Short mmCIF file of C-alpha atoms in Angstrom, two decimals:
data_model
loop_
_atom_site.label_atom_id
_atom_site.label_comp_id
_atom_site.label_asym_id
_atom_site.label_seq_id
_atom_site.Cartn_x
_atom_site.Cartn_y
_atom_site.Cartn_z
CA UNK V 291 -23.40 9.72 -3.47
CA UNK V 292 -25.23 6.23 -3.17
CA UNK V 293 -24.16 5.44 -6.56
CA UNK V 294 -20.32 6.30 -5.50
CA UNK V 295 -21.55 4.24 -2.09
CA UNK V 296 -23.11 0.61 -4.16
CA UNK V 297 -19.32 1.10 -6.22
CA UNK V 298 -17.29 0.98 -2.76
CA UNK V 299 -19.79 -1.97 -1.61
CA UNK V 300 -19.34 -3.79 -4.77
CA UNK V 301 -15.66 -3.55 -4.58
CA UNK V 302 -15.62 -4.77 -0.96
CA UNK V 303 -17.78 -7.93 -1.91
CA UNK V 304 -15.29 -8.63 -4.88
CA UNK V 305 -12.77 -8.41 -2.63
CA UNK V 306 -14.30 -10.41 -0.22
CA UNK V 307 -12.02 -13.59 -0.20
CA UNK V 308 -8.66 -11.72 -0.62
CA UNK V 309 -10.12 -10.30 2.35
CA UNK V 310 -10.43 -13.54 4.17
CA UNK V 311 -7.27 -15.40 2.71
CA UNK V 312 -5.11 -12.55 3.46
CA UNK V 313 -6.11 -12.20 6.79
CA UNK V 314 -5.90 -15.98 7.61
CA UNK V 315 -2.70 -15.76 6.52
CA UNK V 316 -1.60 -13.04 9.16
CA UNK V 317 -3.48 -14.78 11.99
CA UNK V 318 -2.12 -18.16 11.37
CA UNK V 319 1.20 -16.82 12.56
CA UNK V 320 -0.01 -16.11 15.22
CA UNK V 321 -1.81 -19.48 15.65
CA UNK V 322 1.17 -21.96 14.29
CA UNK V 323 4.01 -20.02 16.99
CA UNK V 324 1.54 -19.88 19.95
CA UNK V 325 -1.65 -22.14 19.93
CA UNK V 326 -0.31 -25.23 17.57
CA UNK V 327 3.67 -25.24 18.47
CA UNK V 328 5.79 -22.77 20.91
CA UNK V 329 7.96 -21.32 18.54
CA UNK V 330 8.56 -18.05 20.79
CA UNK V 331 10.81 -20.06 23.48
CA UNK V 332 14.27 -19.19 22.59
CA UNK V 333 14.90 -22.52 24.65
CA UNK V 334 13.09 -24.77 21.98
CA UNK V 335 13.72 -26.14 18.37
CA UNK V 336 11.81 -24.24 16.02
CA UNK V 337 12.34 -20.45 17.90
CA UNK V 338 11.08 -18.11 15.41
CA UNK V 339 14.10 -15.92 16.47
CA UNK V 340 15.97 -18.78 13.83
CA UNK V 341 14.23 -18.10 11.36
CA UNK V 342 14.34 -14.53 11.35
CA UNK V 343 18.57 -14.99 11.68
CA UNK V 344 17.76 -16.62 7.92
CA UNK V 345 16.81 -13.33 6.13
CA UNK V 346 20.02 -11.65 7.16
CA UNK V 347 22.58 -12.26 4.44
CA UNK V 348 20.63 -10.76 1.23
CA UNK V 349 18.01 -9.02 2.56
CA UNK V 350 17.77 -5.17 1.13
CA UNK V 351 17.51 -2.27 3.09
CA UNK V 352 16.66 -3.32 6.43
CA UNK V 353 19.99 -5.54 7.26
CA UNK V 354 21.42 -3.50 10.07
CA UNK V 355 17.93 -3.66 11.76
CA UNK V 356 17.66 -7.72 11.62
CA UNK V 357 21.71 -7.83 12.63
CA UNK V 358 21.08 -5.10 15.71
CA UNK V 359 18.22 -7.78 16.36
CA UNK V 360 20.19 -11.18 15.91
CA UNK V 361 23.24 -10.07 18.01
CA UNK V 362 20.68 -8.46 20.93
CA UNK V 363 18.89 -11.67 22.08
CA UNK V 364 16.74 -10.25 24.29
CA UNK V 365 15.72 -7.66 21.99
CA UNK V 366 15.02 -10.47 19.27
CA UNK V 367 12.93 -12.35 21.97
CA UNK V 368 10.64 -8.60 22.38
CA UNK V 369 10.53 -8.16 18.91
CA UNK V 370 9.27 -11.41 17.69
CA UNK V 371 6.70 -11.56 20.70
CA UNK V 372 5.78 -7.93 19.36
CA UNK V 373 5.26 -9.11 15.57
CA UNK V 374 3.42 -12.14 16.60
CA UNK V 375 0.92 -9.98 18.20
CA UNK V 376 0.69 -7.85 15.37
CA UNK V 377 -0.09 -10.18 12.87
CA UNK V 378 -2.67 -11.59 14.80
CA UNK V 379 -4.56 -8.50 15.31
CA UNK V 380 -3.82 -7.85 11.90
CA UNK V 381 -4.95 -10.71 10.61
CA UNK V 382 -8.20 -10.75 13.04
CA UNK V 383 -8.96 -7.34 11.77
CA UNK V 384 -8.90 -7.89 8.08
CA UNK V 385 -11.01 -11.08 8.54
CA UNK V 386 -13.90 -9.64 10.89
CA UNK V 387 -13.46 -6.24 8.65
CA UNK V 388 -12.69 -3.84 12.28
CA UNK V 389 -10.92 -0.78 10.79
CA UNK V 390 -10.25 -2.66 7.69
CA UNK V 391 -8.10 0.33 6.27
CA UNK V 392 -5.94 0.79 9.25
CA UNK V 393 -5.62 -3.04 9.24
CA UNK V 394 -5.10 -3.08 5.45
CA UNK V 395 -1.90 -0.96 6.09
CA UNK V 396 -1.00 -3.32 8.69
CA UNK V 397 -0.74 -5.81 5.61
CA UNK V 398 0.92 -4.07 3.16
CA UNK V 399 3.64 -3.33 6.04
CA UNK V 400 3.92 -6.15 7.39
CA UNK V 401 4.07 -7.86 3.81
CA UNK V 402 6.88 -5.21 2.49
CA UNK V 403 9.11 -6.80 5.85
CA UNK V 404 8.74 -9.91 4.30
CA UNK V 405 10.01 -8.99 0.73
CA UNK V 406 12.61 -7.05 1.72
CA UNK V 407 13.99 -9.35 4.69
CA UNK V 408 13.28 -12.71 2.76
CA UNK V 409 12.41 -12.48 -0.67
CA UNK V 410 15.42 -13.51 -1.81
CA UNK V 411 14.67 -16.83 0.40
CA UNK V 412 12.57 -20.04 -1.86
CA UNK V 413 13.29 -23.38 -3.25
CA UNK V 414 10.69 -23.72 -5.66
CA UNK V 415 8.53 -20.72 -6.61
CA UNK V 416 10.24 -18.18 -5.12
CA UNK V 417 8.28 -18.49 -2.09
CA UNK V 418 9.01 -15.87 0.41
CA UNK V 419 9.00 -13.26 -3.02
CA UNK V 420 5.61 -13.91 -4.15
CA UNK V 421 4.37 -13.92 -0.58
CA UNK V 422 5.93 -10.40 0.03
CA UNK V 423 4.56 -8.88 -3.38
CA UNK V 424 0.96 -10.01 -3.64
CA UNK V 425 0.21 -9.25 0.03
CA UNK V 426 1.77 -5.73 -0.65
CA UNK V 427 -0.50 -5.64 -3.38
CA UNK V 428 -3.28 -7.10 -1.32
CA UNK V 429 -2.93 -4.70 1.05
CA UNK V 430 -3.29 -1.96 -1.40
CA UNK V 431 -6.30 -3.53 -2.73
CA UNK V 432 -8.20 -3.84 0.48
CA UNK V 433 -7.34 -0.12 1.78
CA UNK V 434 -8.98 1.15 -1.69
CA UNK V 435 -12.35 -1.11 -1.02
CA UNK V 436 -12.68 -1.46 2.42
CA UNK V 437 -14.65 -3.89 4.29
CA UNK V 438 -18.16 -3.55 2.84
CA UNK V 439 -21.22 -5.04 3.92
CA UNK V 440 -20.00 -8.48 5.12
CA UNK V 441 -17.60 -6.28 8.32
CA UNK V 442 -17.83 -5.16 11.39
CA UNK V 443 -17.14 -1.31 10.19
CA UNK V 444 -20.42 -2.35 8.40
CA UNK V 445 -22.44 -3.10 11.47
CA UNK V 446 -20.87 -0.30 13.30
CA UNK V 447 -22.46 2.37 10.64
CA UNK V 448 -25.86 0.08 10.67
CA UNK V 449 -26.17 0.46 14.78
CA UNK V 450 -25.16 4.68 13.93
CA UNK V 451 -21.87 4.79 16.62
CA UNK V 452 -21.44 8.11 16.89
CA UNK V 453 -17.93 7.62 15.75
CA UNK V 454 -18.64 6.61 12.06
CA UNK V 455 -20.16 10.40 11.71
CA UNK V 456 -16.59 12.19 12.25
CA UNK V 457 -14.86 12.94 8.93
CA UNK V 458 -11.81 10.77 9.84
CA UNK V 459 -13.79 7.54 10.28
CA UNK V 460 -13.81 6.59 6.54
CA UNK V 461 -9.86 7.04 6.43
CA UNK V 462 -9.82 4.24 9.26
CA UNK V 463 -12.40 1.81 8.91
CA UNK V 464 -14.53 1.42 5.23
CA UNK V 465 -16.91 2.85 3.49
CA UNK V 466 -16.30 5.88 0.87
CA UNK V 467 -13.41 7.24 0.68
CA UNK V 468 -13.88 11.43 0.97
CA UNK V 469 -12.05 11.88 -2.04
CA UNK V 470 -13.33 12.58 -5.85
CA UNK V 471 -13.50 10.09 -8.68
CA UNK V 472 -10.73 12.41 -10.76
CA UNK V 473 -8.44 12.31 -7.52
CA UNK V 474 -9.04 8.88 -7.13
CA UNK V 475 -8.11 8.13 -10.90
CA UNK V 476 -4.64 9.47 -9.89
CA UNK V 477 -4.03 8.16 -6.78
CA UNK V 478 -4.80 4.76 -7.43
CA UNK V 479 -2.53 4.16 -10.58
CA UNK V 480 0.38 5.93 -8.83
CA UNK V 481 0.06 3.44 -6.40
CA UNK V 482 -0.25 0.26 -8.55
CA UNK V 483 2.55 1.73 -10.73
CA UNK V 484 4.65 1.62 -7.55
CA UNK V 485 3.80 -1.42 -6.28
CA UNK V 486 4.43 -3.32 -9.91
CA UNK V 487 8.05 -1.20 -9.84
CA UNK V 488 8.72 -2.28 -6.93
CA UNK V 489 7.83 -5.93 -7.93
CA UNK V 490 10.12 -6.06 -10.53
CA UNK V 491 12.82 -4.23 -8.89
CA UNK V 492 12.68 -6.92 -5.97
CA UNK V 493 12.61 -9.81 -8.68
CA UNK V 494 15.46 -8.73 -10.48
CA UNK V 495 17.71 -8.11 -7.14
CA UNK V 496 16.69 -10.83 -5.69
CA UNK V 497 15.93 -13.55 -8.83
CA UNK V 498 17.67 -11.93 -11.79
CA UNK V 499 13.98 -12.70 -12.93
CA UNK V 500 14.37 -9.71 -15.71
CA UNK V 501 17.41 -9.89 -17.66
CA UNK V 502 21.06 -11.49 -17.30
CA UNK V 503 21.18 -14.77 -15.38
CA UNK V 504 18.48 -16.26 -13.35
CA UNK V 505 19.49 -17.08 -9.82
CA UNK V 506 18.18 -18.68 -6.76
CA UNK V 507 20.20 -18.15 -3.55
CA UNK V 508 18.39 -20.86 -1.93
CA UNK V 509 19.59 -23.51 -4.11
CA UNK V 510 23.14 -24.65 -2.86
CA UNK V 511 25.03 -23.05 0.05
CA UNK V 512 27.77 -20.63 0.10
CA UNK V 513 30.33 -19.72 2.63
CA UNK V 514 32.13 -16.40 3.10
CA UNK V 515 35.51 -16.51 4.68
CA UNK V 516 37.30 -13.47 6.09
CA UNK V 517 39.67 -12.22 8.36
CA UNK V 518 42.08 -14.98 8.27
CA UNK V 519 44.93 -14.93 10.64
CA UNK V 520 47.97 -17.19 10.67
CA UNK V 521 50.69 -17.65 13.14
CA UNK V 522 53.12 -20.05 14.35
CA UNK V 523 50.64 -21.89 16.53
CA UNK V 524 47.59 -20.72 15.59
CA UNK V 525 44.87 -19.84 12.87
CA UNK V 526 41.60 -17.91 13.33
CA UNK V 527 39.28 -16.89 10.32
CA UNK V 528 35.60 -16.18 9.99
CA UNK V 529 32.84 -18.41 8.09
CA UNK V 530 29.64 -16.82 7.17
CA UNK V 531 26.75 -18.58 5.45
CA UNK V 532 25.28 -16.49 3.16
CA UNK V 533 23.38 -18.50 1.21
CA UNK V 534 21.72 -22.26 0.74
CA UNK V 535 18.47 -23.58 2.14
CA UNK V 536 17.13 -22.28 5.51
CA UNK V 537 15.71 -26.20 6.55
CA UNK V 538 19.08 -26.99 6.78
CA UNK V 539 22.57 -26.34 7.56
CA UNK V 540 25.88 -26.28 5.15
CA UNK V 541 28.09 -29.54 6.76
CA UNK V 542 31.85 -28.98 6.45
CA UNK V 543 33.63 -31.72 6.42
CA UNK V 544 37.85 -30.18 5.70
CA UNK V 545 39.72 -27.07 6.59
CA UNK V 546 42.66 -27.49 4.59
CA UNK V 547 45.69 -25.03 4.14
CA UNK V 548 46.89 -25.02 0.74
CA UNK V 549 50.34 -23.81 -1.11
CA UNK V 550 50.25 -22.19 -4.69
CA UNK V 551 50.56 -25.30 -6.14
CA UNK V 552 46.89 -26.57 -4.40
CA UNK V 553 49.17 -28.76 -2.39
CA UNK V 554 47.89 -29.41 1.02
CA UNK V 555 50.17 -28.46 4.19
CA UNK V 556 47.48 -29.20 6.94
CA UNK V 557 44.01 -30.30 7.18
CA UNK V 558 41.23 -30.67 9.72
CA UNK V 559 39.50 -33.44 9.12
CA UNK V 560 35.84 -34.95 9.06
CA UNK V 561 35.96 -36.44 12.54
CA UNK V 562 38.19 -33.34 13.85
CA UNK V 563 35.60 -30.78 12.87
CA UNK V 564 32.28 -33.06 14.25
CA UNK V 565 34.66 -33.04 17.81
CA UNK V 566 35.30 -29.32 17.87
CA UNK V 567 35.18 -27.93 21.47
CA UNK V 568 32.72 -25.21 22.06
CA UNK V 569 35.22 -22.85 22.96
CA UNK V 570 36.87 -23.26 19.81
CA UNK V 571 33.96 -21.20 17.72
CA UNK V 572 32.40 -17.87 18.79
CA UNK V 573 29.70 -17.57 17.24
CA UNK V 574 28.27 -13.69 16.25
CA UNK V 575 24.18 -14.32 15.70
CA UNK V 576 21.69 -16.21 17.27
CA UNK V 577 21.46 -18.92 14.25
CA UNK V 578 24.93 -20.78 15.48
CA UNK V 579 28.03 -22.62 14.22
CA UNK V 580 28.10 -25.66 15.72
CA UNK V 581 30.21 -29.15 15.45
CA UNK V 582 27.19 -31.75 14.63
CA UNK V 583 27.51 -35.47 14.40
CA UNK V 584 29.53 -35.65 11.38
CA UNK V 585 30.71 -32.39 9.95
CA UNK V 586 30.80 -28.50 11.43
CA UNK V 587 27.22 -27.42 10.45
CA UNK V 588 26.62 -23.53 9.51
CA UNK V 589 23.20 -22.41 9.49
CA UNK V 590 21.84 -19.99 7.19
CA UNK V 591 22.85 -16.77 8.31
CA UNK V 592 25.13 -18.05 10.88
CA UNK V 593 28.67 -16.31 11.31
CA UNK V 594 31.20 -17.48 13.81
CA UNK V 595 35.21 -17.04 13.98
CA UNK V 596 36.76 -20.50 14.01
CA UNK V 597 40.11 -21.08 16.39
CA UNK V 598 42.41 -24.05 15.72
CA UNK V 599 45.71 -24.86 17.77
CA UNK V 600 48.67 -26.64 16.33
CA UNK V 601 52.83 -26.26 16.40
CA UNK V 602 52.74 -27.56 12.67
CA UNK V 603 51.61 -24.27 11.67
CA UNK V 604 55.10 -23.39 12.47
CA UNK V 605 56.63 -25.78 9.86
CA UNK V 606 54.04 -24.51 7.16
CA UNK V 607 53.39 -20.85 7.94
CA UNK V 608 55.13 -19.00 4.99
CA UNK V 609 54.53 -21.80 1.84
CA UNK V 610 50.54 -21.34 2.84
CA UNK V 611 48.98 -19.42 -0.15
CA UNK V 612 44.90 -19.91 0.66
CA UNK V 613 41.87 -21.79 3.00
CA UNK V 614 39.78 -23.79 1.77
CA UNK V 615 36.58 -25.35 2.89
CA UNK V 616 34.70 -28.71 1.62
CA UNK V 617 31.24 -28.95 1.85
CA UNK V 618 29.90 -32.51 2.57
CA UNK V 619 28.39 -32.13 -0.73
CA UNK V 620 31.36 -31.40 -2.77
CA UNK V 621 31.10 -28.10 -3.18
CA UNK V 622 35.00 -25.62 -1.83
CA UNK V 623 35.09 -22.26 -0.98
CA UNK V 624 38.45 -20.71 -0.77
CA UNK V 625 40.34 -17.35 -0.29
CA UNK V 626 43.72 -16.15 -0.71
CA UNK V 627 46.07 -14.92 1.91
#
């Protein structure tokens, strides 16, 4: 039993700053949105709400959770207040060691919300990936060693709380696990298996980072169009930015209607789009299309239906054959009618 006991201790002091980096990373969340910057007012630049808008487009399994959330803007508000809390508790509790294995799966939640929403989101390194997989990992780690003798579960068991007697108290705080060293050599490479397939899985969806063509959707924007609709005096169609750079918006700079032979029949220019009434885009997510100083700018993530006026679409309507947008940087996107 001690010798099992010194093992669990050792681990925990190995572990001691993952334990502390981890943790600061959590609670400085918490710290940069509340005590450094307000980025939990909707009403200011920066709203984390933004942000979260971002992961929308790619991210795997949990899309129709951040949409219900982007299109519910009160809802959005309540959930990032409620996350922000989390992580700093979380993050508090991993670094003082208070129920370090109930925090630990705080971690490894919170950190597989982060791969899955924006793992696919990175310039460089693959940023938001590598943060989602090691502290997935990390959490893992820190659940299996617990808090050890630098934690407050520590000092709780040194002062003899009644608690730390009961049979569930190692489950939730540190100390040894109540399971055998045969059990244990199952458990714990089942679980590092997982977490490595899971890893790979991730960077292959997201990165192509294990065979065929390595891609980074972060690189250069894209725009989806859909549900175009043409009549004699008006056109409506949908732009959604799926992919690009989260700093920064995609700037449009032409809508042009072409014919088969990539002639084009009618154009909205530069200065037209930068003018664009309000009322002329209605916008479906919290991250919005908006007319900017020189160009429409789309956000990451941001979807809006665009409505233009004009009798020339009369003259033009049946030699039209697609739509095409022009990105300030060069880059078109187009669809067929």
């Amino acid at each position: 039993m001690k010798t099992q006991e010194s093992s669990y201790n050792l681990a925990a002091l190995f572990a001691l700053s993952l334990r502390l980096v981890v943790g600061w990373t959590y609670f400085s969340a918490f710290w940069r949105r509340v005590v450094l910057e307000n980025k939990l007012d909707p009403e200011l630049p920066g709203y984390i709400g933004q942000k979260f808008n971002h992961f929308l487009p790619n991210a795997i399994g949990i899309q129709p959770i951040i949409e219900y959330l982007v299109t519910h803007p009160e809802a959005l508000h309540r959930a990032m207040v409620t996350f922000t809390i989390i992580e700093a508790l979380v993050g508090l509790g991993i670094i003082l060691g208070i129920a370090t294995r109930v925090m630990s799966i705080g971690v490894l939640s919170l950190a597989m919300g982060i791969l899955l929403g924006s793992g696919w989101l990175g310039t460089t390194c693959l940023d938001e990936w590598q943060i989602g997989v090691l502290g997935v990992a990390s959490g893992a780690v820190l659940f299996f060693a617990g808090g050890g003798l630098f934690s407050v579960d520590a000092l709780l068991e040194q002062k003899g709380s009644t608690f730390t007697k009961k049979r569930w108290y190692p489950y939730f705080f540190s100390g040894k696990l109540p399971w055998s060293t045969a059990t244990l050599n199952k458990v714990v490479p089942l679980i590092a298996l997982f977490i490595f397939g899971l890893t790979l899985f991730t960077n292959q969806v997201f990165h192509g980072g294990l065979w065929g063509t390595l891609h980074n959707k972060s690189v250069k924007p894209k725009v989806e169009i859909s549900n175009v609709v043409l009549t004699s005096n008006a056109l409506q169609l949908d732009v959604y930015r799926v992919e690009g750079a989260d700093v920064y918006g995609s700037f449009v700079i032409a809508i042009n209607l072409l014919d088969e032979k990539n002639e084009v029949l009618w154009t909205k220019t530069q200065e037209e789009l930068a003018e664009l009434k309000a009322n002329a885009i209605q916008n479906y997510y919290i991250a919005q299309v908006k007319a900017g100083k020189h160009s429409l700018v789309l956000p990451l993530g941001a979807k809006a239906t665009l409505n233009f006026v004009s009798d020339d679409f009369q003259k033009i309507k049946n030699q039209v054959a697609k739509i095409q947008l022009v990105d300030i940087s060069g880059l078109q996107w187009e669809t067929k009618f």
